[in-house]
């Protein structure tokens, strides 16, 4: 009995320590978000979101940075989505199992672990200099697309694999061709999972700084881009610049920019989470 | 009448053949298109390696490998430029070491809490919060590091500057945490239910079961989680560039400033002459960085796939 008591106390102690560890993760996260909202909300106004920056960015709004980020994100999406989903379909539905498939999988896995600044170097070397796009929206979007490709492929593969094999068999037995089966049976069932992965990927692209630093962004550009070969401002880089390079930057502009950036990323995150909860997709990535 | 039926049948038949051919051509096109998409990702990785190697290896035309790998001074823009990468490799390793010392105990503890202790509803909420942590852009964390954390570090340790390796480590640990937690949690949850049942049936308490059965059984998954966390920490760029003080010196403690490989690339690339020695040296740093993360990822993958086989 005494022994049992001792064990119970030990268990309570252990669980409290584990709970404490959990709090050490949760509290900073909540504090970070709360702090940014609390400090940044005062800066948010129609003008802040829709006006050009003035006086060396110490006044006015951040409109070109918001637009630049949205351009980059849509460009990234246009490239990475078809490529990523196509790759995933090939890998799960068509590829023959064997050594080659193993190597491809390993390559994708590795691609997911490549530091973002290395993607920046790659984009600089290939798109900016070798293909002579210069520092431009297209170079930046292509670089970001390479960066989120593994995220989209992995998520889409998981989603495709979770479609029961019997669905495919039933469709093929009815005389449908393989592509008809994939298009009208497998893909619709896998769509929520694919979407979740894609949206999370885009959210990530919207917040990345290092790759666009080397391939697209301009320090200060108080006008909107005219073509895909133009430079743009972007929110993450803007936040970096105003918090490190410009002296006497008003606090509220910095917090306001951080809040807008966090807001855009959160929107993607929330949409993905809602889809996941609605379709009860398990998260594995 | 009979003839008409026959005619209809013939027409139907040739329609079917046409449809069949169309389908087959379509299938062929689609299959090849998808194949091309499939190998694109492999091509990208090959291209990344090629471009880094092609540009980075040129540094050895001007700097000897010995000087590059073992040189203690990184002064690329001084009159007498020196390209020794030891200080920035040391900076990266130091920030990573600090981040891992913080995030491994907390991360693994949280993973056990989530998978074994927390009630189901709390579990879901906790997981959403942790995922959101991984969605916070690193530049936002860096910004908070500048305005809040660096002051705290400066005052707590009575330093002259709060831009230290420690400041970087704390923030990077936050970024490594979601990786470590979610993969460890997966590893613990994918253990066969019988392990737990057998242990509990023998009269062990829940904690004894966790400590003597579940943790040892999930250890390879946990190790892989830590490896992937290390990979993330080494590759992190913006935050460390913003808060570690950026002095290219070999750090002798966590309370001095340091410069990482990633920050060196991001900070110096803008000011270099394209095609100059400095430019090539930065690409060479990229090669070193990529090699390190590749090795770490391969080890993690190896450990993980072994763990999966064991679980079966």
Coordinates of C-alpha atoms in Angstrom, one line a residue:
Chain A
X1 CA 0.0 0.0 0.0
X2 CA 2.8 2.4 0.9
X3 CA 4.6 1.3 -2.2
X4 CA 1.5 2.1 -4.2
X5 CA 1.2 5.5 -2.7
X6 CA 4.8 6.2 -3.6
X7 CA 4.2 5.2 -7.1
X8 CA 1.2 7.5 -7.3
X9 CA 3.2 10.4 -6.1
X10 CA 5.9 9.6 -8.5
X11 CA 3.4 9.5 -11.4
X12 CA 1.8 12.8 -10.3
X13 CA 5.2 14.4 -10.2
X14 CA 6.2 13.1 -13.6
X15 CA 3.0 14.2 -15.2
X16 CA 3.3 17.6 -13.7
X17 CA 6.8 17.9 -15.2
X18 CA 5.5 16.9 -18.6
X19 CA 2.6 19.4 -18.3
X20 CA 5.2 22.0 -17.4
X21 CA 7.2 21.2 -20.6
X22 CA 3.9 21.6 -22.5
X23 CA 3.3 25.0 -21.0
X24 CA 6.8 26.1 -21.9
X25 CA 5.7 25.6 -25.6
X26 CA 2.2 26.9 -25.4
X27 CA 2.7 30.0 -23.3
X28 CA 5.4 31.6 -25.5
X29 CA 3.3 30.8 -28.6
X30 CA 0.2 32.5 -27.2
X31 CA 2.3 35.4 -25.8
X32 CA 3.9 36.0 -29.2
X33 CA 0.6 36.1 -31.0
X34 CA -1.1 38.1 -28.3
X35 CA 1.8 40.6 -28.1
X36 CA 1.8 41.2 -31.8
X37 CA -1.9 41.7 -32.0
X38 CA -1.9 44.0 -28.9
X39 CA 0.9 46.2 -30.1
X40 CA 0.0 46.1 -33.8
X41 CA -3.7 46.6 -33.8
X42 CA -3.4 50.4 -33.2
X43 CA -1.4 50.8 -36.4
X44 CA -4.0 49.1 -38.6
X45 CA -6.1 51.5 -40.6
X46 CA -7.4 51.8 -44.1
X47 CA -4.6 54.1 -44.9
X48 CA -1.9 51.8 -43.5
X49 CA -3.1 49.0 -45.7
X50 CA -3.8 50.9 -48.9
X51 CA -1.3 53.8 -49.0
X52 CA 2.2 54.0 -50.3
X53 CA 5.0 54.4 -47.8
X54 CA 6.3 58.0 -47.4
X55 CA 9.4 59.7 -46.0
X56 CA 11.8 56.8 -46.2
X57 CA 9.0 54.4 -45.1
X58 CA 8.6 56.2 -41.7
X59 CA 5.1 57.3 -42.7
X60 CA 2.2 56.1 -44.8
X61 CA 1.2 52.6 -45.5
X62 CA 2.6 49.3 -46.7
X63 CA 0.4 48.7 -49.7
X64 CA 3.2 47.8 -52.2
X65 CA 4.6 45.2 -49.8
X66 CA 1.1 43.6 -49.4
X67 CA 0.6 43.6 -53.2
X68 CA 4.1 42.2 -53.8
X69 CA 3.5 39.4 -51.3
X70 CA 0.2 38.5 -53.0
X71 CA 1.8 38.5 -56.5
X72 CA 4.6 36.3 -55.3
X73 CA 2.2 33.9 -53.6
X74 CA -0.1 33.6 -56.6
X75 CA 2.9 33.1 -58.9
X76 CA 4.2 30.4 -56.6
X77 CA 0.8 28.7 -56.5
X78 CA 0.5 28.7 -60.3
X79 CA 3.8 26.8 -60.7
X80 CA 3.9 24.6 -57.6
X81 CA 0.3 23.3 -57.6
X82 CA 0.1 21.5 -60.9
X83 CA 3.7 20.4 -60.6
X84 CA 3.2 19.1 -57.1
X85 CA -0.1 17.4 -57.6
X86 CA 1.1 15.9 -60.9
X87 CA 4.2 14.5 -59.2
X88 CA 2.1 13.0 -56.4
X89 CA -0.3 11.4 -58.9
X90 CA 2.6 9.9 -60.8
X91 CA 4.3 8.6 -57.6
X92 CA 1.2 7.0 -56.1
X93 CA -0.8 5.9 -59.1
X94 CA 1.6 5.3 -62.0
X95 CA 5.2 4.7 -60.9
X96 CA 6.4 1.1 -60.7
X97 CA 7.7 0.2 -57.3
X98 CA 11.4 -0.2 -57.2
X99 CA 14.8 1.4 -56.9
X100 CA 14.0 4.5 -59.0
X101 CA 10.9 5.3 -57.0
X102 CA 12.9 5.0 -53.8
X103 CA 15.4 7.4 -55.1
X104 CA 12.7 9.9 -56.1
X105 CA 11.1 9.6 -52.7
X106 CA 14.5 10.2 -51.0
X107 CA 15.1 13.2 -53.3
X108 CA 11.8 14.8 -52.3
X109 CA 12.3 14.1 -48.6
X110 CA 15.7 15.7 -48.9
X111 CA 14.3 18.7 -50.8
X112 CA 12.0 19.3 -47.8
X113 CA 15.0 19.6 -45.5
X114 CA 17.1 22.0 -47.7
X115 CA 17.6 25.3 -45.9
X116 CA 15.6 28.1 -47.4
X117 CA 18.6 30.3 -48.0
X118 CA 20.1 27.5 -50.2
X119 CA 16.9 27.8 -52.3
X120 CA 17.7 31.5 -52.5
X121 CA 21.2 30.7 -53.8
X122 CA 19.8 28.3 -56.3
X123 CA 17.2 30.8 -57.5
X124 CA 19.9 33.4 -57.8
X125 CA 22.2 31.1 -59.8
X126 CA 19.5 29.6 -62.1
X127 CA 16.7 32.1 -62.5
X128 CA 18.3 35.5 -61.9
X129 CA 21.7 35.0 -63.5
X130 CA 21.7 31.9 -65.8
X131 CA 18.2 32.4 -67.3
X132 CA 18.6 36.2 -67.0
X133 CA 15.3 36.9 -65.4
X134 CA 17.1 39.4 -63.2
X135 CA 15.7 40.1 -59.7
X136 CA 12.1 39.8 -60.6
X137 CA 8.7 38.5 -59.6
X138 CA 9.1 35.5 -61.9
X139 CA 12.5 34.5 -60.4
X140 CA 11.1 34.9 -56.9
X141 CA 7.9 32.9 -57.6
X142 CA 9.8 30.1 -59.2
X143 CA 12.3 29.9 -56.3
X144 CA 9.4 29.8 -53.8
X145 CA 7.7 27.2 -55.9
X146 CA 10.7 24.9 -55.6
X147 CA 10.7 25.5 -51.9
X148 CA 7.1 24.4 -51.3
X149 CA 7.0 21.7 -53.9
X150 CA 8.0 19.0 -51.4
X151 CA 5.3 20.1 -49.0
X152 CA 2.6 19.8 -51.6
X153 CA 3.9 16.5 -53.0
X154 CA 4.1 14.9 -49.6
X155 CA 0.7 16.0 -48.5
X156 CA -0.9 15.0 -51.9
X157 CA 0.7 11.6 -51.7
X158 CA -0.7 11.0 -48.2
X159 CA -4.1 12.1 -49.5
X160 CA -4.0 9.9 -52.5
X161 CA -2.8 6.9 -50.5
X162 CA -5.7 7.3 -48.1
X163 CA -8.3 6.6 -50.9
X164 CA -9.3 3.0 -50.5
X165 CA -8.0 0.6 -53.2
X166 CA -11.5 -0.8 -53.7
X167 CA -12.6 2.5 -55.2
X168 CA -10.0 2.2 -57.9
X169 CA -10.9 -1.5 -58.5
X170 CA -14.6 -0.8 -58.8
X171 CA -14.0 2.0 -61.3
X172 CA -11.6 0.0 -63.4
X173 CA -14.0 -3.0 -63.3
X174 CA -16.7 -0.8 -64.8
X175 CA -14.5 -0.3 -67.8
X176 CA -13.1 3.2 -66.9
X177 CA -9.6 3.8 -68.0
X178 CA -6.8 4.5 -65.5
X179 CA -6.8 8.2 -66.1
X180 CA -10.7 8.3 -65.9
X181 CA -10.4 6.5 -62.6
X182 CA -7.8 8.8 -61.3
X183 CA -9.6 11.9 -62.5
X184 CA -13.2 11.1 -61.5
X185 CA -12.8 8.7 -58.5
X186 CA -9.4 9.1 -56.8
X187 CA -8.8 12.8 -57.1
X188 CA -12.2 14.0 -55.8
X189 CA -11.7 11.9 -52.7
X190 CA -8.2 13.1 -52.2
X191 CA -9.0 16.7 -52.8
X192 CA -9.5 18.0 -49.2
X193 CA -6.1 16.5 -48.2
X194 CA -4.4 17.9 -51.2
X195 CA -5.9 21.3 -50.6
X196 CA -4.8 21.3 -47.0
X197 CA -1.3 20.6 -48.0
X198 CA -1.3 23.2 -50.7
X199 CA -2.7 25.9 -48.5
X200 CA -0.1 25.2 -45.7
X201 CA 2.6 25.4 -48.4
X202 CA 1.3 28.7 -49.6
X203 CA 1.2 30.0 -46.1
X204 CA 4.8 29.1 -45.7
X205 CA 5.8 30.7 -48.9
X206 CA 4.1 34.0 -47.8
X207 CA 6.3 34.2 -44.7
X208 CA 9.6 33.2 -46.2
X209 CA 12.3 35.9 -46.4
X210 CA 15.7 34.4 -47.2
X211 CA 14.8 33.1 -50.7
X212 CA 13.1 36.3 -51.9
X213 CA 15.9 38.4 -50.4
X214 CA 18.3 37.0 -53.0
X215 CA 15.9 36.7 -56.0
X216 CA 13.2 39.4 -56.0
X217 CA 12.7 42.0 -53.4
X218 CA 13.4 45.7 -53.6
X219 CA 14.4 47.7 -50.5
X220 CA 12.0 50.6 -51.3
X221 CA 9.7 50.8 -54.3
X222 CA 6.8 53.1 -53.9
X223 CA 4.9 51.9 -57.0
X224 CA 3.3 48.7 -58.2
X225 CA 5.0 46.3 -60.6
X226 CA 4.1 46.5 -64.2
X227 CA 5.3 43.1 -65.4
X228 CA 6.6 39.8 -64.1
X229 CA 10.1 41.0 -64.7
X230 CA 9.8 43.8 -62.2
X231 CA 11.0 43.8 -58.7
X232 CA 8.5 44.1 -55.8
X233 CA 8.5 44.9 -52.2
X234 CA 7.3 42.0 -49.9
X235 CA 6.0 42.0 -46.4
X236 CA 8.6 39.7 -44.7
X237 CA 11.5 41.5 -46.2
X238 CA 9.9 44.9 -45.4
X239 CA 9.6 43.8 -41.8
X240 CA 13.2 42.8 -41.8
X241 CA 14.4 46.1 -43.3
X242 CA 12.4 48.4 -41.1
X243 CA 13.3 46.5 -38.0
X244 CA 17.1 46.3 -38.7
X245 CA 18.2 48.9 -41.2
X246 CA 16.2 52.0 -40.6
X247 CA 16.9 54.1 -37.5
X248 CA 14.0 55.9 -35.8
X249 CA 11.4 53.8 -37.4
X250 CA 8.1 54.4 -35.5
X251 CA 7.3 51.4 -33.3
X252 CA 3.7 51.1 -34.5
X253 CA 4.6 50.7 -38.2
X254 CA 6.9 47.8 -37.3
X255 CA 4.3 46.1 -35.1
X256 CA 1.6 46.9 -37.7
X257 CA 3.6 45.3 -40.5
X258 CA 4.3 42.2 -38.3
X259 CA 0.6 42.0 -37.6
X260 CA -0.4 42.2 -41.2
X261 CA 2.1 39.5 -42.1
X262 CA 1.0 37.3 -39.3
X263 CA -2.6 37.9 -40.3
X264 CA -2.0 36.8 -43.9
X265 CA -0.2 33.7 -42.8
X266 CA -2.9 32.9 -40.2
X267 CA -5.6 33.2 -42.8
X268 CA -4.0 30.4 -44.8
X269 CA -3.4 28.4 -41.7
X270 CA -7.0 28.8 -40.5
X271 CA -8.5 27.8 -43.9
X272 CA -6.3 24.7 -43.9
X273 CA -7.2 23.8 -40.4
X274 CA -11.0 24.2 -41.0
X275 CA -10.8 21.9 -44.1
X276 CA -8.8 19.4 -42.1
X277 CA -11.2 19.3 -39.2
X278 CA -14.3 19.2 -41.6
X279 CA -12.9 16.2 -43.5
X280 CA -11.1 14.8 -40.5
X281 CA -7.8 14.4 -42.3
X282 CA -4.9 13.2 -40.2
X283 CA -1.9 15.3 -40.3
X284 CA 1.4 13.7 -41.4
X285 CA 4.1 15.9 -42.9
Chain B
X1 CA -35.0 -4.3 -90.5
X2 CA -32.3 -6.8 -89.8
X3 CA -29.9 -4.8 -92.0
X4 CA -30.7 -1.6 -90.1
X5 CA -29.9 -3.2 -86.8
X6 CA -26.7 -4.5 -88.2
X7 CA -25.9 -1.1 -89.5
X8 CA -26.5 0.5 -86.1
X9 CA -24.3 -2.1 -84.5
X10 CA -21.6 -1.5 -87.0
X11 CA -21.8 2.3 -86.4
X12 CA -21.8 1.7 -82.6
X13 CA -18.8 -0.6 -83.0
X14 CA -16.7 1.8 -85.0
X15 CA -17.7 4.6 -82.6
X16 CA -16.4 2.4 -79.8
X17 CA -13.2 1.7 -81.6
X18 CA -12.7 5.5 -82.2
X19 CA -13.5 6.1 -78.5
X20 CA -11.1 3.4 -77.6
X21 CA -8.3 4.9 -79.7
X22 CA -9.1 8.4 -78.3
X23 CA -9.0 7.0 -74.8
X24 CA -5.7 5.3 -75.4
X25 CA -4.1 8.3 -76.9
X26 CA -5.4 10.4 -74.0
X27 CA -4.1 7.9 -71.6
X28 CA -0.7 7.9 -73.3
X29 CA -0.4 11.7 -73.2
X30 CA -1.6 12.0 -69.6
X31 CA 0.7 9.2 -68.4
X32 CA 3.7 10.9 -70.0
X33 CA 2.8 14.3 -68.8
X34 CA 2.4 13.0 -65.3
X35 CA 5.7 11.2 -65.6
X36 CA 7.4 14.5 -66.6
X37 CA 5.9 16.2 -63.6
X38 CA 7.1 13.3 -61.4
X39 CA 10.7 13.6 -62.4
X40 CA 10.7 17.4 -62.2
X41 CA 11.3 17.3 -58.5
X42 CA 14.3 15.0 -58.9
X43 CA 15.6 17.4 -61.6
X44 CA 15.3 20.3 -59.3
X45 CA 17.4 18.7 -56.6
X46 CA 20.0 17.8 -59.3
X47 CA 19.9 21.4 -60.5
X48 CA 20.4 22.8 -57.0
X49 CA 23.4 20.6 -56.5
X50 CA 24.8 21.5 -59.9
X51 CA 24.4 25.2 -59.6
X52 CA 25.9 25.3 -56.1
X53 CA 28.8 23.1 -57.1
X54 CA 29.4 24.9 -60.4
X55 CA 29.6 28.3 -58.7
X56 CA 30.9 27.4 -55.3
X57 CA 33.9 25.2 -56.3
X58 CA 35.4 28.2 -58.1
X59 CA 36.4 29.6 -54.8
X60 CA 39.2 27.1 -54.8
X61 CA 40.8 28.8 -57.7
X62 CA 41.6 31.7 -55.4
X63 CA 41.6 30.1 -51.9
X64 CA 43.2 26.8 -51.0
X65 CA 40.8 24.2 -49.5
X66 CA 43.0 24.2 -46.3
X67 CA 42.5 27.9 -45.9
X68 CA 38.8 27.7 -46.6
X69 CA 38.0 24.8 -44.3
X70 CA 40.5 25.4 -41.5
X71 CA 41.0 29.2 -41.7
X72 CA 40.0 30.9 -38.4
X73 CA 39.1 34.3 -40.0
X74 CA 36.2 35.3 -42.2
X75 CA 37.0 38.8 -43.4
X76 CA 35.8 38.8 -47.0
X77 CA 35.7 42.5 -47.4
X78 CA 38.9 43.6 -45.8
X79 CA 41.9 44.8 -47.8
X80 CA 43.5 41.4 -47.3
X81 CA 40.4 39.2 -47.6
X82 CA 40.3 36.0 -45.7
X83 CA 37.8 33.2 -46.3
X84 CA 38.2 30.8 -43.4
X85 CA 34.7 29.3 -42.6
X86 CA 35.5 28.0 -39.1
X87 CA 34.0 30.9 -37.3
X88 CA 30.7 30.7 -39.2
X89 CA 30.5 26.9 -39.0
X90 CA 31.2 27.3 -35.2
X91 CA 28.5 30.0 -35.0
X92 CA 25.9 27.7 -36.7
X93 CA 26.9 24.7 -34.5
X94 CA 26.7 26.8 -31.3
X95 CA 23.3 28.3 -32.1
X96 CA 22.1 24.8 -33.0
X97 CA 23.5 23.2 -29.9
X98 CA 21.8 25.8 -27.7
X99 CA 18.5 25.3 -29.6
X100 CA 18.6 21.6 -29.2
X101 CA 19.5 21.7 -25.5
X102 CA 16.4 23.8 -25.0
X103 CA 14.0 22.1 -27.4
X104 CA 14.7 18.4 -26.9
X105 CA 13.7 18.0 -23.3
X106 CA 10.8 20.4 -23.7
X107 CA 9.7 19.0 -27.0
X108 CA 9.9 15.3 -26.1
X109 CA 8.2 16.0 -22.8
X110 CA 5.4 17.8 -24.6
X111 CA 5.1 15.0 -27.1
X112 CA 4.6 12.5 -24.3
X113 CA 2.2 14.8 -22.6
X114 CA 0.1 15.1 -25.8
X115 CA 0.1 11.4 -26.7
X116 CA -0.3 9.8 -23.3
X117 CA -1.4 12.3 -20.6
X118 CA -3.7 15.0 -22.1
X119 CA -7.5 14.3 -22.5
X120 CA -8.6 14.1 -26.2
X121 CA -10.1 17.6 -26.5
X122 CA -7.1 19.3 -24.9
X123 CA -4.9 17.2 -27.2
X124 CA -6.6 18.6 -30.4
X125 CA -6.3 22.2 -29.1
X126 CA -2.6 21.7 -28.1
X127 CA -1.8 20.3 -31.5
X128 CA -3.4 23.2 -33.4
X129 CA -1.4 25.7 -31.3
X130 CA 1.8 23.9 -31.9
X131 CA 1.1 23.8 -35.6
X132 CA 0.4 27.5 -35.5
X133 CA 3.8 28.0 -33.9
X134 CA 5.4 26.5 -37.0
X135 CA 3.4 28.8 -39.2
X136 CA 4.8 32.0 -37.6
X137 CA 7.2 33.5 -40.1
X138 CA 10.8 33.5 -38.9
X139 CA 11.2 37.2 -39.6
X140 CA 8.4 37.9 -37.1
X141 CA 10.2 35.9 -34.4
X142 CA 13.4 37.8 -35.3
X143 CA 11.6 41.1 -34.9
X144 CA 10.3 40.1 -31.5
X145 CA 13.9 38.9 -30.7
X146 CA 15.1 42.4 -31.4
X147 CA 12.4 44.4 -29.5
X148 CA 11.8 42.0 -26.6
X149 CA 14.0 39.0 -26.1
X150 CA 17.4 40.7 -26.6
X151 CA 16.6 43.2 -23.9
X152 CA 15.6 40.4 -21.6
X153 CA 18.9 38.5 -22.2
X154 CA 21.0 41.7 -21.8
X155 CA 19.4 42.6 -18.5
X156 CA 19.2 39.0 -17.1
X157 CA 22.9 38.3 -17.8
X158 CA 24.1 41.9 -17.3
X159 CA 25.7 42.1 -20.7
X160 CA 26.5 45.1 -22.9
X161 CA 24.5 43.7 -25.8
X162 CA 21.6 41.3 -25.9
X163 CA 22.4 40.1 -29.4
X164 CA 24.0 36.8 -28.5
X165 CA 24.2 33.2 -29.5
X166 CA 21.7 32.5 -26.7
X167 CA 19.1 34.9 -28.0
X168 CA 19.3 33.1 -31.4
X169 CA 19.2 29.6 -29.7
X170 CA 16.0 30.4 -27.8
X171 CA 14.2 31.6 -30.9
X172 CA 15.4 28.8 -33.1
X173 CA 14.4 26.3 -30.4
X174 CA 10.8 27.6 -30.8
X175 CA 11.1 26.8 -34.5
X176 CA 12.5 23.3 -34.0
X177 CA 9.9 22.5 -31.4
X178 CA 6.9 21.7 -33.7
X179 CA 9.0 19.3 -35.7
X180 CA 10.3 17.5 -32.7
X181 CA 6.9 17.4 -31.0
X182 CA 4.8 16.2 -34.0
X183 CA 7.3 13.5 -35.1
X184 CA 7.9 12.2 -31.5
X185 CA 4.1 12.2 -31.0
X186 CA 3.6 10.1 -34.1
X187 CA 6.3 7.7 -33.0
X188 CA 4.7 7.1 -29.6
X189 CA 1.2 6.8 -31.0
X190 CA 2.2 4.4 -33.8
X191 CA 3.3 1.8 -31.2
X192 CA 1.1 -1.3 -31.0
X193 CA -1.6 -0.9 -28.4
X194 CA -0.6 -4.3 -26.9
X195 CA 2.6 -2.9 -25.5
X196 CA 0.7 -0.6 -23.3
X197 CA -2.0 -3.1 -22.4
X198 CA 0.5 -5.8 -21.4
X199 CA 2.4 -3.4 -19.2
X200 CA -0.7 -2.1 -17.5
X201 CA -2.1 -5.6 -17.1
X202 CA 1.1 -6.5 -15.2
X203 CA 0.2 -3.8 -12.7
X204 CA 2.5 -1.1 -13.8
X205 CA 1.3 2.4 -13.4
X206 CA 0.7 4.7 -16.4
X207 CA 4.0 6.5 -15.7
X208 CA 6.0 3.3 -15.4
X209 CA 4.5 2.1 -18.7
X210 CA 5.5 5.4 -20.4
X211 CA 9.0 5.3 -18.9
X212 CA 9.9 1.7 -19.2
X213 CA 7.9 0.5 -22.2
X214 CA 6.7 3.3 -24.5
X215 CA 9.7 5.7 -24.5
X216 CA 12.3 2.9 -25.2
X217 CA 10.1 1.4 -27.9
X218 CA 9.6 4.8 -29.6
X219 CA 13.3 5.8 -29.2
X220 CA 14.3 5.5 -32.8
X221 CA 11.3 7.7 -33.8
X222 CA 12.3 10.2 -31.2
X223 CA 15.9 10.2 -32.4
X224 CA 14.7 10.9 -35.9
X225 CA 12.6 13.8 -34.6
X226 CA 15.6 15.3 -32.9
X227 CA 17.7 14.9 -36.1
X228 CA 15.1 16.7 -38.2
X229 CA 14.9 19.4 -35.5
X230 CA 18.7 19.8 -35.8
X231 CA 18.3 20.1 -39.5
X232 CA 15.8 22.9 -39.1
X233 CA 18.0 24.7 -36.6
X234 CA 21.1 24.7 -38.8
X235 CA 19.1 25.9 -41.8
X236 CA 17.3 28.8 -40.1
X237 CA 18.3 32.1 -41.5
X238 CA 16.4 35.3 -40.8
X239 CA 16.0 35.0 -37.1
X240 CA 19.7 34.3 -36.4
X241 CA 20.7 37.0 -38.8
X242 CA 18.5 39.5 -36.8
X243 CA 19.4 38.6 -33.3
X244 CA 22.8 36.9 -32.9
X245 CA 24.9 40.0 -33.4
X246 CA 26.6 38.8 -36.5
X247 CA 30.2 38.9 -35.3
X248 CA 32.2 36.4 -37.3
X249 CA 34.2 35.0 -34.4
X250 CA 34.4 31.5 -32.9
X251 CA 32.0 31.8 -30.0
X252 CA 33.5 30.7 -26.7
X253 CA 30.2 30.9 -24.8
X254 CA 26.5 31.3 -25.4
X255 CA 26.6 34.9 -24.2
X256 CA 28.7 36.3 -27.0
X257 CA 27.7 37.3 -30.4
X258 CA 28.2 35.0 -33.4
X259 CA 27.4 34.6 -37.0
X260 CA 26.0 31.5 -38.7
X261 CA 26.6 30.2 -42.2
X262 CA 23.0 31.0 -43.3
X263 CA 23.1 34.6 -42.0
X264 CA 26.5 35.0 -43.7
X265 CA 25.0 34.1 -47.1
X266 CA 21.9 36.2 -46.7
X267 CA 23.6 39.2 -45.3
X268 CA 26.6 39.4 -47.6
X269 CA 25.2 38.2 -50.9
X270 CA 23.6 41.6 -51.7
X271 CA 26.9 43.5 -51.6
X272 CA 29.2 41.2 -53.4
X273 CA 30.4 41.4 -57.0
X274 CA 28.8 38.7 -59.1
X275 CA 31.5 36.3 -60.1
X276 CA 34.1 37.5 -57.6
X277 CA 35.9 35.4 -55.0
X278 CA 33.5 36.5 -52.2
X279 CA 30.5 35.5 -54.4
X280 CA 32.0 32.1 -55.0
X281 CA 32.9 31.7 -51.4
X282 CA 29.3 32.3 -50.3
X283 CA 28.1 29.6 -52.7
X284 CA 30.8 27.3 -51.3
X285 CA 29.3 28.0 -47.8
X286 CA 26.0 27.0 -49.3
X287 CA 27.5 23.6 -50.4
X288 CA 28.8 23.0 -46.9
X289 CA 25.4 23.9 -45.5
X290 CA 23.5 21.7 -47.9
X291 CA 25.9 18.8 -47.3
X292 CA 25.3 19.0 -43.5
X293 CA 21.5 19.1 -43.8
X294 CA 21.6 16.3 -46.4
X295 CA 23.6 14.0 -44.1
X296 CA 21.3 14.8 -41.2
X297 CA 18.1 14.2 -43.2
X298 CA 19.5 10.9 -44.6
X299 CA 20.3 9.7 -41.1
X300 CA 16.8 10.7 -39.9
X301 CA 15.2 8.9 -42.8
X302 CA 17.3 5.8 -42.1
X303 CA 16.4 5.8 -38.4
X304 CA 12.7 6.4 -39.2
X305 CA 12.3 3.7 -41.8
X306 CA 14.0 1.3 -39.4
X307 CA 11.6 2.3 -36.7
X308 CA 8.7 1.6 -39.0
X309 CA 10.0 -1.8 -39.8
X310 CA 10.4 -2.6 -36.1
X311 CA 6.9 -1.5 -35.3
X312 CA 5.4 -4.0 -37.8

